[in-house]
Short mmCIF file of C-alpha atoms in Angstrom, two decimals:
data_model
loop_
_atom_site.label_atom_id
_atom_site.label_comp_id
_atom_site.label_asym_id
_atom_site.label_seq_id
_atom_site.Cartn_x
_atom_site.Cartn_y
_atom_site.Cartn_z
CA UNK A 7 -50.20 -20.19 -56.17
CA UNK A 8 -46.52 -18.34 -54.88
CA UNK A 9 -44.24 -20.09 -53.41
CA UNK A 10 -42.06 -17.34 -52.53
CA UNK A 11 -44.35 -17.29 -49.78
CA UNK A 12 -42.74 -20.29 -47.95
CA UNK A 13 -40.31 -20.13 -46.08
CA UNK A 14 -38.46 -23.32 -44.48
CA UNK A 15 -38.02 -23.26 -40.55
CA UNK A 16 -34.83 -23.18 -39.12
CA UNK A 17 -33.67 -24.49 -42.59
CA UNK A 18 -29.85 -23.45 -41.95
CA UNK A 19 -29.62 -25.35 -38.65
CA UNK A 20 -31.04 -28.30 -40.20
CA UNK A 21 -28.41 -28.24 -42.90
CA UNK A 22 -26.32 -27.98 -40.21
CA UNK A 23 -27.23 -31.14 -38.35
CA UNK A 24 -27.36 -33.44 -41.59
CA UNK A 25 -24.43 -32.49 -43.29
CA UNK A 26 -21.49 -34.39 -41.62
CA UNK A 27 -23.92 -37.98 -42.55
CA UNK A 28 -24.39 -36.31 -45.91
CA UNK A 29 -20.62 -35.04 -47.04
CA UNK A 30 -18.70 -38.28 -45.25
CA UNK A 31 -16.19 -38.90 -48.25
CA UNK A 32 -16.85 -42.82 -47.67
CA UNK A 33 -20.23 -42.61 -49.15
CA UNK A 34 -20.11 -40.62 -52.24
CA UNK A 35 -23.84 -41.37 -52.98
CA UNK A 36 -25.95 -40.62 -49.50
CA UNK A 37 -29.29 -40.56 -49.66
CA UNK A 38 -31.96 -38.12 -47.96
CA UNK A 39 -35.35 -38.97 -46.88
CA UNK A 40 -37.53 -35.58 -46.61
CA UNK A 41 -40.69 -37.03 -44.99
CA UNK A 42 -42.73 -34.32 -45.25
CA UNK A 43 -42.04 -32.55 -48.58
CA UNK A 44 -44.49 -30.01 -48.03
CA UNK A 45 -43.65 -27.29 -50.90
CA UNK A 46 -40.28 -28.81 -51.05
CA UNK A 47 -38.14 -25.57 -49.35
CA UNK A 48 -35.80 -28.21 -47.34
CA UNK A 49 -35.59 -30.65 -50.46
CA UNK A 50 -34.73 -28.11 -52.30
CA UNK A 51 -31.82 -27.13 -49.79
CA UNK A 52 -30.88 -30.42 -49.55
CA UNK A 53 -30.19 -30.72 -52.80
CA UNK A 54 -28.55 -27.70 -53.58
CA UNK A 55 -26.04 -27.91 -50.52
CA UNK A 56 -25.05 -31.55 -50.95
CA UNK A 57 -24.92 -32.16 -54.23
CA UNK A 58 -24.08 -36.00 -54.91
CA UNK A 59 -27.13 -36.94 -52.77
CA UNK A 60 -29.87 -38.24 -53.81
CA UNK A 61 -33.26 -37.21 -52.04
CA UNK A 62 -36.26 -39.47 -51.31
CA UNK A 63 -39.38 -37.37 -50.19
CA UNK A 64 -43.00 -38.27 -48.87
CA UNK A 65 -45.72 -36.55 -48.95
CA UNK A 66 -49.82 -37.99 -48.68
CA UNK A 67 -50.67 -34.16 -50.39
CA UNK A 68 -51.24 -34.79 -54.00
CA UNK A 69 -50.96 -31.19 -54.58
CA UNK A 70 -48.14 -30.70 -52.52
CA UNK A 71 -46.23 -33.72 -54.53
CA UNK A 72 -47.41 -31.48 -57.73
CA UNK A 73 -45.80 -28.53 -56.87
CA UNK A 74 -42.82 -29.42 -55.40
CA UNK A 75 -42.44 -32.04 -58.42
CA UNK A 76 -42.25 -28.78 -60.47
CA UNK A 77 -40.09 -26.85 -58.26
CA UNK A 78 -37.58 -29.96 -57.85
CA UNK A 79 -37.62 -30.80 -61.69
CA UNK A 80 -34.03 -28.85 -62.35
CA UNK A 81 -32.52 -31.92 -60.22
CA UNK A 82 -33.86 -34.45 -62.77
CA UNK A 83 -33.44 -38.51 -61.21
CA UNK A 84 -31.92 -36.95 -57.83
CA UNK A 85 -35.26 -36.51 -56.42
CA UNK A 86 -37.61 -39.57 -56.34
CA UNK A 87 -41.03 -38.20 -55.13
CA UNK A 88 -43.50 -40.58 -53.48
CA UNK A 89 -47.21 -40.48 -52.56
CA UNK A 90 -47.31 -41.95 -48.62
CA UNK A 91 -47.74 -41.05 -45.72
CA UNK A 92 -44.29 -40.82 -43.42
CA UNK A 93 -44.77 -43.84 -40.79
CA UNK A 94 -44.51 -46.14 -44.56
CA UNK A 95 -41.14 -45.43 -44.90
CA UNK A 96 -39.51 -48.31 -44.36
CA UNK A 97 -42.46 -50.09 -47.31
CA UNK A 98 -41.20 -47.08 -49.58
CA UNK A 99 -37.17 -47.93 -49.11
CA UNK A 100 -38.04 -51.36 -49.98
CA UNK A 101 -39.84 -50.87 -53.11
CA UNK A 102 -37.02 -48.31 -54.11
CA UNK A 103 -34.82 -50.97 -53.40
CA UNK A 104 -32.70 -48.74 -50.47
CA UNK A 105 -31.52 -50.61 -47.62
CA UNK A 106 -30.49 -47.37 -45.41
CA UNK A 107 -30.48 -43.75 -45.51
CA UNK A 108 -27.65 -41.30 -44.35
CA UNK A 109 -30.13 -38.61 -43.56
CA UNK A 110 -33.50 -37.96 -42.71
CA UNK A 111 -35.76 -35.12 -42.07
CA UNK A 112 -39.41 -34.65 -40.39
CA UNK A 113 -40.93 -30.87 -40.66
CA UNK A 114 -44.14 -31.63 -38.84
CA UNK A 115 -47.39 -30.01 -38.64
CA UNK A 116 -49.47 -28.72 -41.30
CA UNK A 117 -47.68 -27.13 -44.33
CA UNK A 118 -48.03 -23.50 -45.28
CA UNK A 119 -49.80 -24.11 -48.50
CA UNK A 120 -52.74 -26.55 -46.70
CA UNK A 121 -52.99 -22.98 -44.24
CA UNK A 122 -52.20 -20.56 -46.87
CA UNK A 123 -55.10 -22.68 -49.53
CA UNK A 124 -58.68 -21.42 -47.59
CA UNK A 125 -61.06 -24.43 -49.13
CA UNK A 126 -58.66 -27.02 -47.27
CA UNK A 127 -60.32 -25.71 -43.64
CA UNK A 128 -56.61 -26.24 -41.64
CA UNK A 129 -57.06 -22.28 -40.99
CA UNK A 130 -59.77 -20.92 -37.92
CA UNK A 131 -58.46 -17.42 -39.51
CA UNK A 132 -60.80 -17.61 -42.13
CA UNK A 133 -64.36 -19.35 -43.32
CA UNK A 134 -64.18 -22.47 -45.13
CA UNK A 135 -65.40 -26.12 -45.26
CA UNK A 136 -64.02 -28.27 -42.50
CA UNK A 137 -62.27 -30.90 -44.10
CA UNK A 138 -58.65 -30.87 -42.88
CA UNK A 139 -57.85 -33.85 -44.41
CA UNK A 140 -53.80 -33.82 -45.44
CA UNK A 141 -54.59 -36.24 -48.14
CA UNK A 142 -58.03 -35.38 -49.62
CA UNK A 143 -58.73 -38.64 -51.33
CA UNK A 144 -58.95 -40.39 -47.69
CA UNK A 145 -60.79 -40.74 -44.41
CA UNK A 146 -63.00 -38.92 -42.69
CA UNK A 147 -63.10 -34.77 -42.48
CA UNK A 148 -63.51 -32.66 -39.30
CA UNK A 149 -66.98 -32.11 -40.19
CA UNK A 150 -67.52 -35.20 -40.04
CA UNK A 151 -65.54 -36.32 -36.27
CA UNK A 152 -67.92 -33.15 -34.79
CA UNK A 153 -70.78 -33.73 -36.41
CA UNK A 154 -70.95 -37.93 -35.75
CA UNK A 155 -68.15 -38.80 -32.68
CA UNK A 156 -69.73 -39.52 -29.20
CA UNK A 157 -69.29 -36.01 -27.12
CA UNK A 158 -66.83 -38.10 -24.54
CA UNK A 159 -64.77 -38.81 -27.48
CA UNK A 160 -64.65 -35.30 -28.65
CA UNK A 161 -64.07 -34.48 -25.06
CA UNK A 162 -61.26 -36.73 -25.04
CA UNK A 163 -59.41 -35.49 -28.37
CA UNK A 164 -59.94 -31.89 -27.58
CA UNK A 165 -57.92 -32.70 -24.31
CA UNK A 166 -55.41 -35.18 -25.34
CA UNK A 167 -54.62 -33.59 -29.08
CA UNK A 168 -55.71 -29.67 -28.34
CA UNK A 169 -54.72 -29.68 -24.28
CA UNK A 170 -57.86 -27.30 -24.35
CA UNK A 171 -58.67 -27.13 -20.45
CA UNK A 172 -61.96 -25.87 -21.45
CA UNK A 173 -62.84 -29.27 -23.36
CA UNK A 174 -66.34 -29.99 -21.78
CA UNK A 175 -67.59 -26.58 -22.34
CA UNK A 176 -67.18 -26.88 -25.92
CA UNK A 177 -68.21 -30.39 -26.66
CA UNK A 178 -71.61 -29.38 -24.94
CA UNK A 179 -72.32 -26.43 -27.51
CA UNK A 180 -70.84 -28.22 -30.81
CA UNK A 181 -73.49 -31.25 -29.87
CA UNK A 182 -76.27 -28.83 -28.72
CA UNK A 183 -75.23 -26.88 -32.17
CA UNK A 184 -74.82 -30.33 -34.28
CA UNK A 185 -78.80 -31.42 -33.53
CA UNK A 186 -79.80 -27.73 -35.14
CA UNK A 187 -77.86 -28.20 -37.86
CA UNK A 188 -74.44 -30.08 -39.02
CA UNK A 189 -71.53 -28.46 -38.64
CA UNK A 190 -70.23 -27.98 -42.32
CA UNK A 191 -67.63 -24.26 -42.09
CA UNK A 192 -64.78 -23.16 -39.58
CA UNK A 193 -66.75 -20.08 -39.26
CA UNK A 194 -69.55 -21.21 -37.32
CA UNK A 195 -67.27 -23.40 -34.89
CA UNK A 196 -65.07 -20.31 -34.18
CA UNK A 197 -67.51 -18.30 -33.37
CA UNK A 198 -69.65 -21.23 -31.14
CA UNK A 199 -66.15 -21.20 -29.13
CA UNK A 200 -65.70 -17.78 -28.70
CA UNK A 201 -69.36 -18.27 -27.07
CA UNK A 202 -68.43 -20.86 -25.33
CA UNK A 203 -65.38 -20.06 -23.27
CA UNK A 204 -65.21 -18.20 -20.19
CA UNK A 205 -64.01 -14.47 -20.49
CA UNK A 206 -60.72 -15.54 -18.79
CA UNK A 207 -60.04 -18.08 -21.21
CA UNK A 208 -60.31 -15.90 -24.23
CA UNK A 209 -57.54 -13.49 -22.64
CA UNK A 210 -54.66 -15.85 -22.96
CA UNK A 211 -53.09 -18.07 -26.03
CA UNK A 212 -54.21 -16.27 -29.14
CA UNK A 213 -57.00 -16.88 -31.08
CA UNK A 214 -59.60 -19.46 -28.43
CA UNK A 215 -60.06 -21.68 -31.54
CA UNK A 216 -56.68 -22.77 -31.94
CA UNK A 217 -56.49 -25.43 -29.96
CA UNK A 218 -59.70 -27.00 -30.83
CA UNK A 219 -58.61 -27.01 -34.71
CA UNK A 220 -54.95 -28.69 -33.40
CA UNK A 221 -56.99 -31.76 -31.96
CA UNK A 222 -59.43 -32.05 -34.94
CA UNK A 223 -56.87 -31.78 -37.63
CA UNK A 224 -54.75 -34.42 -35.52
CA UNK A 225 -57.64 -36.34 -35.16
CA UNK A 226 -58.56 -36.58 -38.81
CA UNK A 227 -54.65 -37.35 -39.91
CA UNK A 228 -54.53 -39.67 -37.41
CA UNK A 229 -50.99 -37.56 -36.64
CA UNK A 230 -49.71 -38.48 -33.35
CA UNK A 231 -50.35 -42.65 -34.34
CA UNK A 232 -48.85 -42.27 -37.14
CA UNK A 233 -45.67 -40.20 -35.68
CA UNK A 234 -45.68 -42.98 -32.72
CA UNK A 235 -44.71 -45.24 -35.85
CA UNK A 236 -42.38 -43.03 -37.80
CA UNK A 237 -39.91 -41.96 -35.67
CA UNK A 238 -39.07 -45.15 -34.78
CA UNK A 239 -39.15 -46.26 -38.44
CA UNK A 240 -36.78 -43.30 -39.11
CA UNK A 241 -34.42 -44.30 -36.75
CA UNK A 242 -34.66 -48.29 -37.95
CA UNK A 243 -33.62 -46.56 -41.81
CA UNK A 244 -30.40 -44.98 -40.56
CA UNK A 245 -27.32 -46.34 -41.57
CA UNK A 246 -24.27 -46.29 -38.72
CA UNK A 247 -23.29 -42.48 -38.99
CA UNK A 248 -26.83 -41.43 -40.43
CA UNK A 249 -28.59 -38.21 -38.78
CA UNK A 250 -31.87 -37.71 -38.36
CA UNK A 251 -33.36 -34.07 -37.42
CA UNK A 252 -36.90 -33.72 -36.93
CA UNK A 253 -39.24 -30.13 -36.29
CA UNK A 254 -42.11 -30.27 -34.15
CA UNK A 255 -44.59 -27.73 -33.43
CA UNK A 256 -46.30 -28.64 -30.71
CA UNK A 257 -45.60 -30.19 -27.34
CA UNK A 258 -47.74 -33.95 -27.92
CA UNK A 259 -45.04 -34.03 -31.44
CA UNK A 260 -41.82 -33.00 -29.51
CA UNK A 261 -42.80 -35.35 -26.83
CA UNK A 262 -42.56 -38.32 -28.74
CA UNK A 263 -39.60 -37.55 -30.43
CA UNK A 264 -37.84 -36.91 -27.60
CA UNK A 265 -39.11 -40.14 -25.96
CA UNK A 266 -37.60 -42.12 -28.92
CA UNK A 267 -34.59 -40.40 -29.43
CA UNK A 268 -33.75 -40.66 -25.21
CA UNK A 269 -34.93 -44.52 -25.58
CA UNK A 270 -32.45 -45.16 -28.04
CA UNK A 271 -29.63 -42.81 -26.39
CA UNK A 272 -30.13 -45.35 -23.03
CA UNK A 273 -27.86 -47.98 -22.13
CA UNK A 274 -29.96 -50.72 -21.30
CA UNK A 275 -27.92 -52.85 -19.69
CA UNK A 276 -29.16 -54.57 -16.19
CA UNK A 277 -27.03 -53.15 -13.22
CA UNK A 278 -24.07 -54.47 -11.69
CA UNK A 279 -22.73 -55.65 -14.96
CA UNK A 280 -18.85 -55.17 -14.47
CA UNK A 281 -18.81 -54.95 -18.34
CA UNK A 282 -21.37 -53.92 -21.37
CA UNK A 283 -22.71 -56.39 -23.66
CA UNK A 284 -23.01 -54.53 -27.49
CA UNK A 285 -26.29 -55.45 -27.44
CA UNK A 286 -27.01 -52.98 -24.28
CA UNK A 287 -24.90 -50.25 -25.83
CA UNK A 288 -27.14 -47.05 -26.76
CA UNK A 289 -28.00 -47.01 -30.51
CA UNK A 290 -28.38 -43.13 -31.06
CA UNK A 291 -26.57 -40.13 -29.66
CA UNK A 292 -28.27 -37.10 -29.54
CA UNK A 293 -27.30 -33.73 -31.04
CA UNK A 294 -28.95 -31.30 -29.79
CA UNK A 295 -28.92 -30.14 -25.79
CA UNK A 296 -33.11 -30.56 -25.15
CA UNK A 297 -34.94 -28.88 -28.01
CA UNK A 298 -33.34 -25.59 -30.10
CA UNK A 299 -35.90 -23.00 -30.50
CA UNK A 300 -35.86 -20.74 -33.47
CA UNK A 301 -33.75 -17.33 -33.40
CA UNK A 302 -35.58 -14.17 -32.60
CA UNK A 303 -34.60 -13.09 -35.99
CA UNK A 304 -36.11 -16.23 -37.56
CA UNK A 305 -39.55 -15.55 -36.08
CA UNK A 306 -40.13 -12.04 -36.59
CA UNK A 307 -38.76 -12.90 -40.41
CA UNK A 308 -41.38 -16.16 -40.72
CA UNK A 309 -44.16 -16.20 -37.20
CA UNK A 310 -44.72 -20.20 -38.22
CA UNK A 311 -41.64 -20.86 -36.83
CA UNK A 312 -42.57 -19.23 -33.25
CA UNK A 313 -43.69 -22.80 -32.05
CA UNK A 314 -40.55 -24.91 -33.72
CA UNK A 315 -38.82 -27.13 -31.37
CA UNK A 316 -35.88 -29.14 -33.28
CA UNK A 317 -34.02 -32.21 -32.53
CA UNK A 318 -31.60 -34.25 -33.73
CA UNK A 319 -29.71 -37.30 -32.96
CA UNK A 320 -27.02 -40.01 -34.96
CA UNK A 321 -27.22 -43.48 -35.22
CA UNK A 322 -23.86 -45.03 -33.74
CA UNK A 323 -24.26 -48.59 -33.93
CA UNK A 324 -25.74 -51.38 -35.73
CA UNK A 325 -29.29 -53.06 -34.01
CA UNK A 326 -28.41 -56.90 -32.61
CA UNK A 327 -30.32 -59.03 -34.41
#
């Protein structure tokens, strides 16, 4: 498989946003934590531009920790690549025997290779089993959520992980569908939407099954649970000065990191107080003003990064224990 294919979003800006925690002259061996290694385009990067750090990166893709391995192998014991999924960071530091990070980075959402690879079934572009599955050693596929999951559950996920307004409509077909026959390629689900959906419906957003394969693939990686942990996680790794910078790529993602990163940019102090405890003090500042979109340039060079929202924030003081 290429790799020149991928191409990291808003890499520079990233860069950007990490390098003061990664070139402070006080702490001439920072380390990195890439929690979503993907096919290793920002590890790489980070690598390259700060050369006395030493990267940590996550991935739960077997085949994406194979082919970044290979493309990160010129960087011998810098890189230590790890099989896990992102909200076990702070399990991972442990065993690697790292107390806190000066830098970490989340590029979320599905990688290009699991899109670009047809038998994974991420992509409604083209026919092929529905599996979805990030790590494919684990859980259940997205076969299996529509062809077993009560329909006011599917009804539920297709709202809360796809915001498809059209949520009913759909669930009624796929378990009309589902008693004919189980529901086993993308092909036949795409086209049982496009059925499904009012004419209006189809006439705004780009392909009708997009949303639909959003809330099943979240479903399946348990994504949005598992982000609900990490962030927070992230934030608990960074050492006073550390950055964190984190991609999302769709509203429910950016949502939560914003949610975390405001939380811990709060003072918290009960009113009145003529003077603020430490304790109260916010714990993060945040670096960027809302989320920064993607150039034009950036998008019409790479159209995954249409939907990138970034943010970043710094850790500025120590957590009362």
């Amino acid at each position: 498989m290429s790799q020149t294919r991928h191409v990291p979003v808003m890499l520079q800006r990233c860069l950007d946003l990490l390098a003061p925690a990664l070139q402070d002259p006080a702490d001439p061996e920072p380390v990195v934590v890439d929690c979503t290694l993907g096919l290793g385009g920002h590890s790489e990067a980070l690598l390259a531009s700060f050369p006395t750090a030493r990267l940590i990166a996550l991935d739960r893709d077997k085949e994406a920790l194979r082919l970044s391995g290979e493309r990160l192998a010129p960087y011998g014991d810098r890189a230590t690549l790890v099989h896990a999924v992102y909200d076990e960071l702070p399990e991972v530091l442990e065993r690697l025997g790292v107390p806190k990070v000066q830098g970490v980075l989340f590029d979320l959402g599905v990688s290009s290779m699991q899109l670009d690879e047809a038998d994974r079934g991420f992509a409604y572009a083209q026919d092929a089993p529905l599996d979805m599955r990030m790590d494919q050693s684990t859980g259940v596929s997205a076969a299996e959520v529509l062809n077993t999951y009560p329909p006011g559950e599917l009804v539920r996920i297709l709202r809360a992980y796809g915001e498809e307004k059209q949520a009913k409509r759909i669930v009624s077909a796929v378990v009309r569908e589902r008693e004919k026959e189980p529901f086993s390629n993308s092909a036949r689900l795409v086209e049982l939407i496009r059925d499904a959906l009012p004419q209006a419906a189809k006439r705004t957003g780009g392909n009708p099954a997009k949303r639909t394969f959003q809330a099943l693939r979240i479903e399946v990686n348990g994504e949005l649970s598992v982000l609900e942990r990490a962030i927070p996680a992230a934030v608990d790794s960074l050492a006073v000065g550390g950055r964190i910078a984190v991609l999302s790529y769709h509203s429910l993602e950016d949502r939560l990191v914003k949610q975390v990163f405001a939380a811990g940019a709060a003072n918290t102090a009960p009113p009145g107080l003529p003077v603020v405890p430490e304790r109260y003090q916010p714990r993060l500042k945040q670096l960027t003003r809302g989320a920064e979109l993607p150039t034009e340039e950036e998008v019409a060079e790479n159209r995954r990064a249409a939907p990138a929202r970034l943010r970043g924030a710094q850790r500025i003081r120590e957590e009362e224990r």
